[in-house]
Amino acid sequence: MKTVAIWTVVAVVGAVCWGVLAIARGETISALWLLFAALCSYAIAYRFYSRFITYKVLRADDKRATPAERLENGRDFDVTDRRVLFGHHFAAIAGAGPLVGPVLAAQMGYLPGTIWIVVGVIFAGAVQDLTVMFFSMRRNGKSLGQMIREEIGLVGGIAALIAVFAIMIIILAVLALIVVNALAESPWGVWSIGLTIPIALFMGVYLRRLRPGRVLEATGIGVALLLLAIVSGGWIEDSGLGETLTLSKEWLVLALVVYGFVASVLPVWLLLTPRDYLSTFMKIGVIVLLAVSLIIARPVLQAEAVTDFAREGTGPVFAGSLFPFVFITIACGALSGFHALISSGTTPKMVAKESQVRLIGYGGMLMESFVAVSALIAACVIDQGLYFAMNSPAGATGGTVESAATFVQGLGFDTSAQDLAAASAAVQEETLISRTGGAPALAVGLAQVFSQAFGGGGQAFWYHFAIMFEALFILTAVDAGTRVGRFMLQDTIGNVWKKFGDLSWRPGNIIASAVVVGLWGSVLYIGVTDPLGGVNQLFPLFGIANQLLAAIALTLCTVLLVKHGKLRYAWVTGIPLVWDLVVTMTASWQKVFSGDPRVGYFTQAGVYRDAQNAGEVLAPAQDQGQMDQVIFNSTLNGILQSVFALLTLVVAAHAAVIIAKAIRANGLPTTEEPAVPSKIVEPAGLFPTAEEKRAIAEHERLVGAGSGRSEAEEK
C-alpha cells in the first residue's frame, strides 16, 4: 500500500503539471511546472516501462556471463563497476544535442520541445539505447553495422555499414565543432579541460594498480582535483600563461584530433572510463545544481507556449516548420542514433550483469533527457529579445546592439540597445549579438538562474563556468565516439581481412584510429572555416543524420525481436521506428528539394552560384573564394543528405523482407552467443537491494574460501 500510495502521488503531480502546461496561455508560468512534469514522467517510465522491457521483452538473465566477463582482456573487454560504467556511458552519450538542440528549438516555444523531449525519450530514445545495448551484449559487443550485416543480410548490411560509419563521422565532427567554438580564445576553458586528462590517468592507475576496487576513494580524490582545475582556470586566465593557452580554432582542431587518437588507442581503463566517470560528476552536479537553483529562484518562462514561428516556419534561428524540424533540431535528449553507436561500442563490452542494461541504457538516456529539459528551461527564462539577438545570424541582426535592437523589436519584443549592452556587460563579454550555435545562450540562461538563486551577483563567473561545462560535457562524447568508430572500421575491414578485425591487434587499433580521427578532423576543419558558420551549415545535417541512424538502430532491434519469436512485443521498437522514418524522410526531402534557400541545400548553392556568375558577393561571404566554399559545402551537404536517406531506406526494405520470413517461420536463427554460466555476483541497480547484498556477501565468502585471495584482490 505504501508503494501504491507513493506512485499514485507521483502520477497525480505529473498529471497536474502537464495539465497546467497544456492550458496556460497568455499568462506567466513558472518553470517549475515544466521541471516537475518531466521528473514525474521519468520516474514512472523507469519504474514500470523499463522494467517491462528488460525482464518481460528482453528477458535479461544475470546467470549468463556477459562478454566483459567471458572475454576480459583489460583493454576493451573489462568488467566495470556499474556506477563507473553508468558515468562512462552517460558521459559518452551526452554530447552537444541535449544542450544545443533545445536552445535552438526554443524559438518555437517551450511546449513543442518539452513534449518531444519527454515523450520521445520514454517511448523511443531510452528504448533504443536499452535494446541495442542488450542485443550487442548478447553478441560479444559487436558494432551496430556488423550486427545489421549478420542479421539482415549482405546488401542491407553493407548499406548500413556505409551509412552508420559516414553518419558517425559527421556527428563526431559537429560535436567537436561545438567544443572548438566554446574553447576558442578561452584560456580558462582550455586549462580546466586539459587538466581532466592527467587527472583521469591518475584515477585509472589508482583504481587498477594502487587501490583496486576503491571506487569511492578514487572518486573523492578525482572530484577534488576537478574542482581545483575549474577554480584554477580563473587564475590562469589572468596570468602570463593565459596568453599561451589562448588558442585559435585551427589549433584547437589539431589538439582535438591528437586527443581523439590517443584516447582511442589507450586501454579503456586508463583514460576513457575514468575521464568519462569524472566528467559525469561535473555534468550531473551542474544539472542537479540547476534543478535546485530553479526551485530556489522559481523563474518564470519568458517564451510563449507555441510561437508564430512554429506555425509559419519563418524563424530567424533556423528555417522550417514545427514538423518535422523541431524533432530534428532536438536530436539528442529525445532520440539519438549516436547513442546506438555507444550502446554497441564501448559500453556492452564492460557490463558486468545483463540486468544492468536497464540502469545504464534506459536510466542513462533519461538523465540526458533531463539535461535537455534543463537546457530548454534555461533558454526560455531569459529575455526573449536577447535570445533572438544572440541566436540569429549577423546578416539579420546587423552585428551591433543598435541594429540588433531594431531587429528584435521588429519581431515584437521591446528589448532596447541598452538592454543588450547591459546583458553583455553582466557576463563580461564584448558582445552577445549573433553568438549563434545555442551554447552561449544556454550559458547566459544558466548564469541568470544561478545568479538569482545564490544572491543575485556573479553572472560573469557563472557564464564562463557554464561555457567550460558545456565544452567538457561535449568532449567526452568525442573520445568515446572515436573509439566506437575504430571498432566499426575494424569490424568492417575484418570481413575481408580477419587479422584487422581482431580488436586486440595493436597495429589494427592504431591504423583504424588514425583513419577515424583523420576523417572527422577534416570535416571539422571545413566547419570551422565555413563562411556561413559551421553550426548553421552542419547542425541540420547532423540532426537528420542522427535520427536516420536511430531509424537504422530501431530497425535492427525490431528485426531481432521478430527473429527471436517475440512478434507480440515488436511494437516496443516498431512504433518509434515508424515515427522516426516519417520524420527523417520528410526532413530529408525538404532539405534536398525545398525551393527555399534557407531550407534546401541545392537551392542555397544555386542562389550563390547565380550571384557568383553575375559577379556579386553575397553576405556573409566576403570574396569569391568564400563564395566557392559556400557553393561546395552546400552541394556536399545536399549529396550527403540524399545518400544517407537512400541508404536508410535500403536497410529498412531488406529488414522488411527478413521480418516477413521470420513471421512465417515463427522465428529465425540469430547470431546470439551461446549462454555461459556467470561466476560473478553484482547488483542490478545503482543501489543494491538487501537480497543482493546477502548474495554478494555469500559469493565473496565462497570465493575467498576457495581461492585464499583477499577481498581486495578479488575485486
XYZ file of C-alpha atoms in Angstrom:
715
model
C 0.000 0.000 0.000
C 2.874 2.334 0.752
C 4.365 1.781 -2.713
C 0.986 2.238 -4.396
C 0.446 5.488 -2.484
C 3.854 6.861 -3.453
C 3.423 6.152 -7.153
C -0.136 7.483 -7.095
C 1.167 10.785 -5.735
C 3.898 10.895 -8.391
C 1.332 10.250 -11.132
C -1.073 12.906 -9.823
C 1.668 15.547 -9.500
C 2.877 14.792 -13.031
C -0.666 14.944 -14.442
C -1.364 18.295 -12.771
C 1.901 19.765 -14.104
C 1.172 18.590 -17.641
C -2.356 19.965 -17.344
C -1.077 23.412 -16.401
C 1.401 23.392 -19.301
C -1.368 22.371 -21.695
C -3.956 25.012 -20.799
C -1.890 28.033 -19.668
C -1.903 30.686 -22.412
C -1.305 34.430 -22.350
C -0.005 34.443 -18.765
C 3.285 33.983 -16.970
C 4.011 30.422 -15.934
C 6.659 29.118 -13.542
C 9.429 26.921 -14.920
C 8.754 24.533 -12.030
C 5.634 23.191 -13.761
C 7.806 22.076 -16.659
C 10.513 20.702 -14.363
C 8.210 18.514 -12.275
C 6.176 17.337 -15.266
C 9.396 15.901 -16.680
C 10.678 14.428 -13.395
C 7.415 12.622 -12.607
C 7.235 11.230 -16.133
C 10.823 9.957 -15.924
C 10.208 8.278 -12.568
C 7.125 6.404 -13.772
C 8.785 5.373 -17.038
C 11.874 3.974 -15.316
C 9.956 2.154 -12.597
C 7.419 0.471 -14.885
C 8.206 0.670 -18.597
C 11.949 -0.010 -18.415
C 11.313 -2.956 -16.091
C 8.758 -4.375 -18.529
C 11.215 -4.145 -21.434
C 14.209 -5.535 -19.501
C 12.574 -8.561 -17.921
C 9.453 -9.248 -19.999
C 10.542 -8.341 -23.529
C 14.307 -8.946 -23.468
C 14.382 -11.462 -20.581
C 17.689 -10.324 -19.079
C 19.400 -13.202 -17.249
C 22.033 -12.495 -14.609
C 23.060 -16.146 -14.604
C 24.617 -15.644 -18.067
C 28.165 -14.363 -18.296
C 28.493 -11.104 -20.226
C 31.282 -10.595 -22.801
C 33.077 -8.404 -20.256
C 33.409 -11.477 -18.030
C 33.995 -14.109 -20.742
C 36.413 -12.118 -22.930
C 38.089 -9.850 -20.377
C 41.425 -8.581 -21.692
C 41.899 -5.402 -19.651
C 41.770 -3.195 -22.739
C 38.380 -3.261 -24.487
C 36.590 -6.030 -22.571
C 36.672 -5.133 -18.909
C 34.205 -5.934 -16.081
C 33.389 -2.475 -14.763
C 31.604 -1.280 -11.637
C 28.035 -0.345 -12.646
C 28.389 3.138 -11.116
C 31.582 3.837 -13.028
C 30.077 2.399 -16.213
C 26.906 4.478 -15.805
C 29.146 7.529 -15.570
C 31.175 6.496 -18.602
C 28.087 5.744 -20.683
C 26.262 8.925 -19.709
C 29.366 10.988 -20.389
C 29.806 9.311 -23.769
C 26.218 9.773 -24.994
C 25.632 13.264 -23.581
C 27.102 15.496 -26.254
C 26.045 18.693 -27.993
C 22.497 17.594 -28.793
C 20.831 17.876 -25.357
C 22.499 21.258 -24.764
C 22.318 22.999 -28.127
C 19.234 21.449 -29.776
C 16.642 22.500 -27.149
C 18.069 26.027 -27.063
C 17.660 26.413 -30.833
C 14.201 24.801 -30.774
C 13.043 27.294 -28.129
C 12.233 29.712 -30.970
C 9.089 27.604 -31.472
C 8.024 27.921 -27.828
C 8.506 25.796 -24.757
C 5.635 23.326 -25.287
C 6.595 21.509 -28.547
C 10.149 20.893 -27.358
C 9.066 19.768 -23.901
C 6.561 17.246 -25.237
C 9.049 15.786 -27.717
C 11.879 15.586 -25.173
C 9.832 13.787 -22.503
C 7.528 11.602 -24.612
C 10.273 10.895 -27.137
C 12.782 9.657 -24.585
C 10.307 7.402 -22.768
C 8.995 5.601 -25.849
C 11.864 5.985 -28.339
C 15.267 7.211 -27.165
C 15.671 5.209 -23.966
C 14.083 2.147 -25.597
C 16.635 2.289 -28.411
C 19.592 2.637 -26.038
C 18.416 -0.238 -23.832
C 17.603 -2.697 -26.620
C 20.691 -2.003 -28.756
C 22.939 -2.418 -25.708
C 21.268 -5.696 -24.775
C 21.462 -7.203 -28.272
C 25.087 -6.090 -28.702
C 25.979 -7.559 -25.306
C 24.448 -10.905 -26.371
C 26.742 -10.800 -29.453
C 30.103 -10.117 -27.802
C 29.713 -6.349 -28.045
C 29.550 -6.237 -31.838
C 29.043 -2.876 -33.523
C 25.703 -1.738 -34.902
C 26.788 -2.089 -38.531
C 28.232 -5.556 -38.036
C 25.064 -6.787 -36.311
C 22.935 -5.486 -39.189
C 25.168 -7.227 -41.725
C 24.864 -10.535 -39.874
C 21.157 -10.302 -39.003
C 19.605 -8.531 -42.005
C 21.820 -9.719 -44.853
C 24.708 -8.734 -47.065
C 23.107 -5.922 -49.105
C 21.289 -4.327 -46.176
C 24.359 -4.877 -44.035
C 26.708 -3.158 -46.478
C 24.294 -0.217 -46.798
C 24.115 0.001 -43.003
C 27.886 -0.208 -42.552
C 28.430 2.642 -45.013
C 25.606 4.760 -43.597
C 26.473 4.193 -39.951
C 30.166 4.928 -40.391
C 29.622 8.023 -42.562
C 26.928 9.415 -40.267
C 29.157 8.817 -37.260
C 31.940 10.884 -38.861
C 29.506 13.806 -39.370
C 28.249 13.507 -35.789
C 31.756 13.485 -34.301
C 32.745 16.498 -36.402
C 29.732 18.520 -35.219
C 30.315 17.540 -31.587
C 33.939 18.643 -31.893
C 32.851 21.855 -33.649
C 30.754 22.882 -30.640
C 33.781 22.246 -28.399
C 36.016 24.340 -30.641
C 33.542 27.241 -30.639
C 33.274 27.096 -26.844
C 37.035 26.892 -26.153
C 38.354 29.254 -28.838
C 40.146 32.222 -27.258
C 39.281 30.865 -23.772
C 42.388 30.020 -21.687
C 40.171 29.228 -18.676
C 38.338 26.500 -20.555
C 41.460 25.083 -22.243
C 43.308 24.857 -18.904
C 40.452 23.276 -16.958
C 39.530 20.726 -19.612
C 43.174 19.945 -20.363
C 43.749 19.054 -16.704
C 40.977 16.451 -16.781
C 43.299 14.248 -18.874
C 46.136 13.783 -16.313
C 43.532 13.582 -13.520
C 41.793 10.739 -15.372
C 45.094 8.947 -15.986
C 45.830 9.132 -12.260
C 42.396 7.755 -11.399
C 42.815 4.908 -13.879
C 46.148 3.845 -12.362
C 44.779 4.355 -8.836
C 41.811 2.036 -9.409
C 43.758 -0.522 -11.422
C 47.120 -0.697 -9.654
C 47.337 1.340 -6.469
C 43.975 0.745 -4.738
C 41.915 -1.755 -6.771
C 38.188 -1.610 -6.102
C 38.297 1.614 -4.057
C 35.824 3.463 -6.259
C 34.540 5.951 -3.687
C 38.067 6.730 -2.547
C 39.263 7.452 -6.092
C 36.092 9.416 -6.775
C 36.712 11.731 -3.819
C 40.267 12.461 -4.961
C 39.236 12.910 -8.588
C 36.346 15.278 -7.828
C 38.569 17.382 -5.556
C 41.191 17.677 -8.300
C 38.481 18.511 -10.855
C 37.156 21.345 -8.693
C 40.710 22.632 -8.318
C 41.108 22.539 -12.111
C 37.943 24.608 -12.536
C 38.860 27.213 -9.931
C 42.482 27.490 -11.075
C 41.292 28.229 -14.599
C 40.243 31.676 -13.408
C 43.724 32.286 -12.033
C 45.417 31.099 -15.224
C 43.294 33.409 -17.368
C 44.793 36.458 -15.687
C 48.382 35.128 -15.624
C 51.169 35.054 -18.195
C 50.167 31.505 -19.107
C 46.768 32.761 -20.184
C 48.114 34.162 -23.455
C 49.800 30.838 -24.271
C 46.552 28.953 -23.716
C 44.507 31.371 -25.832
C 44.177 29.066 -28.828
C 42.647 29.743 -32.225
C 40.020 27.454 -33.726
C 42.565 25.951 -36.115
C 44.935 24.973 -33.282
C 42.041 23.517 -31.310
C 41.143 21.324 -34.296
C 44.660 19.864 -34.213
C 44.550 19.416 -30.432
C 41.228 17.562 -30.580
C 42.432 15.258 -33.365
C 45.534 14.312 -31.362
C 43.497 13.762 -28.191
C 40.912 11.648 -30.024
C 43.651 9.405 -31.431
C 45.384 8.891 -28.082
C 42.107 8.209 -26.245
C 41.165 5.612 -28.864
C 44.334 3.510 -28.642
C 44.995 3.585 -24.884
C 43.443 0.841 -22.700
C 39.855 1.765 -21.844
C 40.520 1.638 -18.076
C 43.457 4.045 -18.255
C 41.896 7.189 -19.740
C 38.447 6.785 -21.291
C 36.491 5.243 -18.424
C 37.920 7.306 -15.511
C 37.749 10.553 -17.514
C 34.150 9.990 -18.507
C 33.261 8.898 -14.976
C 34.916 12.029 -13.602
C 33.208 14.240 -16.161
C 29.874 12.758 -15.194
C 30.207 14.126 -11.673
C 30.509 17.603 -13.060
C 27.732 17.046 -15.597
C 25.276 15.605 -13.095
C 26.440 18.031 -10.415
C 25.722 21.066 -12.576
C 22.339 19.709 -13.666
C 21.347 18.922 -10.057
C 22.575 22.384 -9.080
C 20.419 23.859 -11.841
C 17.363 21.915 -10.639
C 17.920 23.137 -7.080
C 18.510 26.680 -8.350
C 15.256 26.588 -10.322
C 13.382 25.578 -7.182
C 15.016 28.397 -5.207
C 14.793 31.112 -7.875
C 11.425 29.979 -9.311
C 11.923 31.872 -12.603
C 9.015 32.358 -14.986
C 9.088 31.280 -18.611
C 9.538 34.291 -20.885
C 8.803 32.327 -24.054
C 5.335 31.597 -25.381
C 3.962 28.051 -25.282
C 3.822 27.952 -29.095
C 5.209 30.860 -31.133
C 4.168 32.142 -34.552
C 7.461 30.775 -35.918
C 6.233 27.250 -35.140
C 3.104 27.845 -37.175
C 4.687 29.735 -40.071
C 8.164 28.186 -40.266
C 9.881 31.572 -40.680
C 12.037 31.644 -37.548
C 15.302 33.619 -37.670
C 17.226 30.997 -35.657
C 16.561 28.245 -38.208
C 14.097 27.999 -41.063
C 11.460 25.290 -41.274
C 8.089 24.360 -39.815
C 7.406 22.712 -36.466
C 7.008 19.376 -38.228
C 9.498 17.938 -38.909
C 12.207 20.346 -37.780
C 11.581 20.532 -34.036
C 12.071 16.744 -33.953
C 15.312 17.111 -35.909
C 16.709 20.125 -34.074
C 16.274 18.371 -30.728
C 18.299 15.392 -31.895
C 19.616 14.145 -28.575
C 17.631 14.280 -25.353
C 14.657 12.554 -27.002
C 16.120 10.154 -29.590
C 19.689 9.898 -30.819
C 21.246 7.430 -33.222
C 24.694 8.306 -31.884
C 23.703 6.569 -28.660
C 23.263 3.322 -30.596
C 26.941 3.532 -31.544
C 27.984 3.827 -27.905
C 25.457 1.166 -26.844
C 27.005 -1.199 -29.398
C 30.559 0.000 -28.914
C 32.368 0.528 -25.640
C 29.580 0.023 -23.081
C 28.383 -3.555 -23.853
C 31.988 -4.728 -23.576
C 32.114 -3.563 -19.942
C 28.690 -4.533 -18.496
C 29.063 -6.918 -15.544
C 25.477 -8.252 -15.461
C 22.711 -8.324 -18.063
C 20.152 -6.650 -15.806
C 22.432 -3.594 -15.515
C 21.472 -2.513 -19.043
C 18.275 -1.143 -17.510
C 20.187 1.297 -15.294
C 22.885 2.135 -17.820
C 20.878 2.165 -21.062
C 17.401 3.355 -20.096
C 18.462 5.295 -16.990
C 21.376 6.991 -18.729
C 19.113 8.227 -21.513
C 16.560 9.563 -19.028
C 19.380 11.516 -17.401
C 20.325 13.029 -20.755
C 16.696 13.905 -21.415
C 16.626 15.812 -18.136
C 19.681 17.734 -19.366
C 17.703 18.663 -22.490
C 14.722 19.817 -20.421
C 17.053 21.920 -18.255
C 18.610 23.488 -21.341
C 15.168 24.313 -22.740
C 14.176 25.954 -19.455
C 17.407 27.984 -19.403
C 16.683 29.264 -22.925
C 13.067 30.127 -22.096
C 13.669 32.057 -18.847
C 15.958 34.705 -20.383
C 14.580 37.798 -22.094
C 13.362 36.571 -25.482
C 14.598 39.672 -27.260
C 18.084 38.808 -26.015
C 17.526 35.173 -27.034
C 16.775 36.094 -30.656
C 19.548 38.710 -30.747
C 22.041 36.026 -29.709
C 20.835 33.151 -31.867
C 20.000 34.989 -35.105
C 22.785 35.299 -37.724
C 24.719 38.522 -38.145
C 23.090 39.079 -41.509
C 19.775 39.510 -39.672
C 20.904 41.380 -36.547
C 23.443 43.654 -38.188
C 26.060 42.733 -35.595
C 25.632 45.815 -33.343
C 23.407 46.366 -30.322
C 21.575 49.187 -32.093
C 20.767 47.191 -35.225
C 20.020 44.045 -33.172
C 17.566 46.009 -31.007
C 15.789 47.219 -34.127
C 15.689 43.647 -35.415
C 14.153 42.095 -32.274
C 11.711 44.982 -31.899
C 10.548 44.102 -35.393
C 9.833 40.598 -34.060
C 7.552 42.079 -31.404
C 9.907 42.393 -28.397
C 10.616 45.623 -26.538
C 14.298 44.851 -25.847
C 16.409 48.004 -26.246
C 20.013 48.530 -27.283
C 20.787 49.420 -23.666
C 19.331 46.090 -22.525
C 21.522 44.168 -24.949
C 24.617 46.114 -23.943
C 23.848 45.546 -20.259
C 23.500 41.796 -20.832
C 26.963 41.696 -22.429
C 28.479 43.728 -19.612
C 26.921 41.494 -16.959
C 28.850 38.463 -18.238
C 31.964 40.498 -19.139
C 31.718 39.747 -22.846
C 32.419 42.355 -25.521
C 29.172 41.446 -27.272
C 26.479 38.787 -27.223
C 24.993 39.735 -30.573
C 24.768 36.822 -33.043
C 26.586 34.394 -30.759
C 24.886 31.602 -32.640
C 25.005 27.870 -32.036
C 22.992 27.735 -28.818
C 25.872 27.289 -26.363
C 26.331 30.999 -25.447
C 22.558 31.466 -24.998
C 22.455 28.426 -22.720
C 25.359 29.845 -20.712
C 23.502 33.148 -20.280
C 20.399 31.275 -19.092
C 22.373 29.156 -16.623
C 24.208 32.219 -15.327
C 20.928 34.068 -14.797
C 19.325 31.188 -12.876
C 22.402 30.554 -10.709
C 22.812 34.260 -10.011
C 19.169 34.645 -8.914
C 19.363 31.554 -6.708
C 22.616 32.472 -4.957
C 22.429 36.153 -4.171
C 21.948 37.986 -7.456
C 25.611 38.506 -8.397
C 28.494 36.732 -10.102
C 26.905 36.405 -13.531
C 30.296 36.685 -15.235
C 31.714 33.774 -13.206
C 28.666 31.619 -13.806
C 28.671 32.410 -17.533
C 32.288 31.355 -18.061
C 31.787 28.373 -15.776
C 28.838 27.300 -17.963
C 30.846 27.694 -21.174
C 33.563 25.443 -19.740
C 30.943 22.973 -18.511
C 29.405 22.747 -21.988
C 32.779 22.057 -23.614
C 33.586 19.330 -21.083
C 30.088 17.924 -21.492
C 30.507 17.507 -25.233
C 34.162 16.462 -25.405
C 33.543 13.171 -23.600
C 31.267 12.104 -26.465
C 34.060 12.785 -28.957
C 36.622 10.464 -27.349
C 34.153 7.623 -26.819
C 32.759 8.095 -30.331
C 36.237 7.894 -31.842
C 36.839 4.587 -30.097
C 33.489 3.292 -31.365
C 34.470 4.413 -34.871
C 37.647 2.387 -34.528
C 35.605 -0.675 -33.527
C 33.308 -0.176 -36.516
C 36.147 0.225 -39.008
C 37.965 -2.838 -37.680
C 34.732 -4.873 -37.765
C 34.060 -3.822 -41.358
C 37.546 -4.439 -42.738
C 37.682 -7.621 -40.670
C 35.095 -9.103 -43.051
C 37.788 -9.302 -45.746
C 40.969 -9.186 -43.598
C 40.411 -11.267 -40.475
C 43.520 -10.062 -38.650
C 42.447 -6.418 -38.898
C 39.145 -7.301 -37.242
C 40.962 -8.575 -34.138
C 40.415 -5.795 -31.578
C 43.435 -6.971 -29.589
C 45.812 -6.461 -32.548
C 47.680 -3.240 -31.769
C 48.640 -2.206 -35.360
C 44.985 -2.513 -36.391
C 43.965 -0.298 -33.452
C 46.451 2.395 -34.424
C 45.632 2.393 -38.154
C 41.857 2.422 -37.620
C 42.089 5.187 -35.003
C 44.214 7.333 -37.323
C 41.725 6.914 -40.177
C 38.735 7.807 -37.995
C 40.252 10.957 -36.455
C 41.563 11.997 -39.863
C 38.077 11.796 -41.369
C 36.159 13.677 -38.672
C 39.069 16.106 -38.283
C 38.776 17.021 -41.976
C 35.027 17.659 -41.704
C 35.663 19.645 -38.519
C 38.146 21.887 -40.323
C 35.606 22.500 -43.117
C 33.061 23.520 -40.466
C 35.499 25.810 -38.655
C 36.320 27.710 -41.853
C 32.779 27.791 -43.368
C 31.705 31.405 -44.177
C 28.072 30.642 -43.269
C 29.141 29.259 -39.889
C 29.862 25.609 -39.272
C 26.990 25.168 -36.833
C 24.437 26.748 -39.184
C 25.542 24.545 -42.074
C 26.312 21.267 -40.304
C 23.772 21.143 -37.458
C 20.730 20.409 -39.696
C 22.721 17.677 -41.441
C 23.815 16.407 -38.042
C 20.252 16.367 -36.694
C 18.708 14.494 -39.621
C 21.640 12.092 -39.957
C 21.484 11.377 -36.241
C 17.796 10.477 -36.444
C 18.364 8.391 -39.595
C 20.940 6.459 -37.610
C 18.324 5.932 -34.890
C 15.969 4.561 -37.543
C 18.628 2.055 -38.604
C 19.183 1.006 -34.973
C 15.456 0.619 -34.263
C 15.118 -1.393 -37.487
C 17.745 -3.846 -36.235
C 16.055 -4.172 -32.825
C 12.652 -4.795 -34.432
C 14.135 -7.472 -36.698
C 15.800 -9.208 -33.748
C 12.638 -9.212 -31.654
C 10.762 -10.907 -34.500
C 13.621 -13.340 -35.241
C 13.678 -14.337 -31.560
C 9.978 -15.210 -31.799
C 8.773 -12.122 -29.919
C 6.443 -10.709 -32.554
C 3.908 -9.692 -29.896
C 6.497 -7.302 -28.449
C 7.771 -5.895 -31.755
C 5.629 -2.764 -31.202
C 8.081 -1.694 -28.472
C 10.650 -0.718 -31.107
C 8.356 -0.797 -34.154
C 6.198 2.202 -33.222
C 9.125 4.599 -32.608
C 10.746 3.243 -35.794
C 7.748 4.188 -37.953
C 7.546 7.662 -36.371
C 11.268 8.239 -36.860
C 11.155 7.192 -40.517
C 8.252 9.564 -41.216
C 10.077 12.488 -39.557
C 13.502 11.885 -41.107
C 12.265 11.207 -44.624
C 10.105 14.346 -44.564
C 13.045 16.426 -43.323
C 15.430 14.858 -45.852
C 13.023 15.617 -48.702
C 12.714 19.251 -47.647
C 16.472 19.754 -47.185
C 17.142 18.295 -50.634
C 14.194 19.543 -52.729
C 12.882 22.687 -50.985
C 12.830 25.807 -53.128
C 13.515 27.999 -50.073
C 17.286 28.744 -49.994
C 17.150 28.882 -46.196
C 15.968 25.255 -46.145
C 17.103 23.470 -49.328
C 20.832 22.800 -49.703
C 20.837 22.688 -53.521
C 18.653 25.795 -53.787
C 21.061 27.630 -51.470
C 24.021 26.553 -53.608
C 22.132 27.702 -56.718
C 21.487 31.172 -55.292
C 25.190 31.678 -54.527
C 26.208 30.223 -57.901
C 23.892 32.615 -59.769
C 25.229 35.552 -57.770
C 28.789 34.464 -58.482
C 28.075 34.254 -62.221
C 26.715 37.795 -62.014
C 29.921 38.961 -60.354
C 28.245 39.549 -56.985
C 29.354 38.560 -53.490
C 26.535 37.564 -51.125
C 26.923 38.081 -47.381
C 28.329 36.646 -45.214
C 30.876 35.644 -47.881
C 33.484 38.369 -48.327
C 35.151 37.332 -51.586
C 34.814 34.913 -54.496
C 36.872 32.294 -52.656
C 34.336 32.168 -49.870
C 31.507 32.083 -52.428
C 33.129 28.947 -53.883
C 33.338 27.491 -50.383
C 29.640 28.097 -49.677
C 28.626 26.521 -53.005
C 30.839 23.480 -52.424
C 29.727 22.950 -48.811
C 26.010 23.348 -49.585
C 26.230 20.963 -52.527
C 28.169 18.427 -50.470
C 25.602 18.631 -47.666
C 22.777 18.020 -50.142
C 24.531 14.997 -51.622
C 25.280 13.541 -48.190
C 21.693 14.100 -47.069
C 20.397 12.254 -50.137
C 22.812 9.351 -49.722
C 22.052 8.929 -46.006
C 18.292 8.805 -46.647
C 18.620 6.318 -49.526
C 20.900 4.008 -47.529
C 18.432 4.049 -44.633
C 15.600 3.071 -46.976
C 17.707 0.198 -48.344
C 18.258 -1.112 -44.805
C 14.539 -0.768 -43.966
C 13.476 -2.565 -47.171
C 15.774 -5.535 -46.575
C 14.705 -5.643 -42.926
C 11.053 -5.868 -44.012
C 11.892 -8.975 -46.060
C 13.607 -10.627 -43.078
C 10.685 -9.740 -40.791
C 8.219 -11.310 -43.228
C 10.292 -14.513 -43.356
C 10.593 -14.610 -39.561
C 6.846 -14.168 -39.105
C 6.104 -17.046 -41.474
C 8.652 -19.291 -39.730
C 7.704 -18.109 -36.221
C 11.295 -17.011 -35.679
C 14.703 -17.399 -37.357
C 18.215 -18.307 -36.148
C 20.314 -15.387 -34.913
C 23.995 -14.781 -34.171
C 23.434 -14.588 -30.413
C 26.293 -16.189 -28.476
C 25.524 -19.397 -26.515
C 24.902 -18.907 -22.795
C 27.861 -19.413 -20.458
C 27.289 -19.536 -16.668
C 28.475 -16.427 -14.836
C 30.899 -16.686 -11.941
C 30.422 -13.183 -10.530
C 27.645 -11.573 -8.491
C 26.772 -7.901 -8.971
C 23.768 -5.660 -8.146
C 21.352 -4.814 -10.952
C 20.657 -1.196 -9.955
C 22.544 1.786 -8.649
C 21.914 0.734 -5.035
C 21.989 -2.979 -4.086
C 18.893 -4.461 -2.504
C 19.053 -6.378 0.779
C 18.807 -9.648 -1.138
C 21.629 -8.606 -3.467
C 23.820 -7.645 -0.515
C 23.348 -11.100 1.003
C 24.113 -12.784 -2.329
C 27.283 -10.708 -2.804
C 28.465 -11.452 0.748
C 27.873 -15.177 0.272
C 29.649 -15.145 -3.096
C 32.679 -13.342 -1.659
C 32.800 -15.772 1.270
C 32.772 -18.793 -1.037
C 35.289 -17.313 -3.480
C 37.580 -16.205 -0.694
C 37.446 -19.602 0.970
C 38.094 -21.394 -2.303
C 40.985 -19.296 -3.555
C 42.549 -17.926 -0.437
C 42.613 -14.479 -2.054
C 41.781 -11.373 -0.107
C 38.609 -9.396 -0.791
C 40.585 -6.516 -2.287
C 42.413 -8.864 -4.657
C 39.148 -10.472 -5.707
C 37.654 -7.071 -6.511
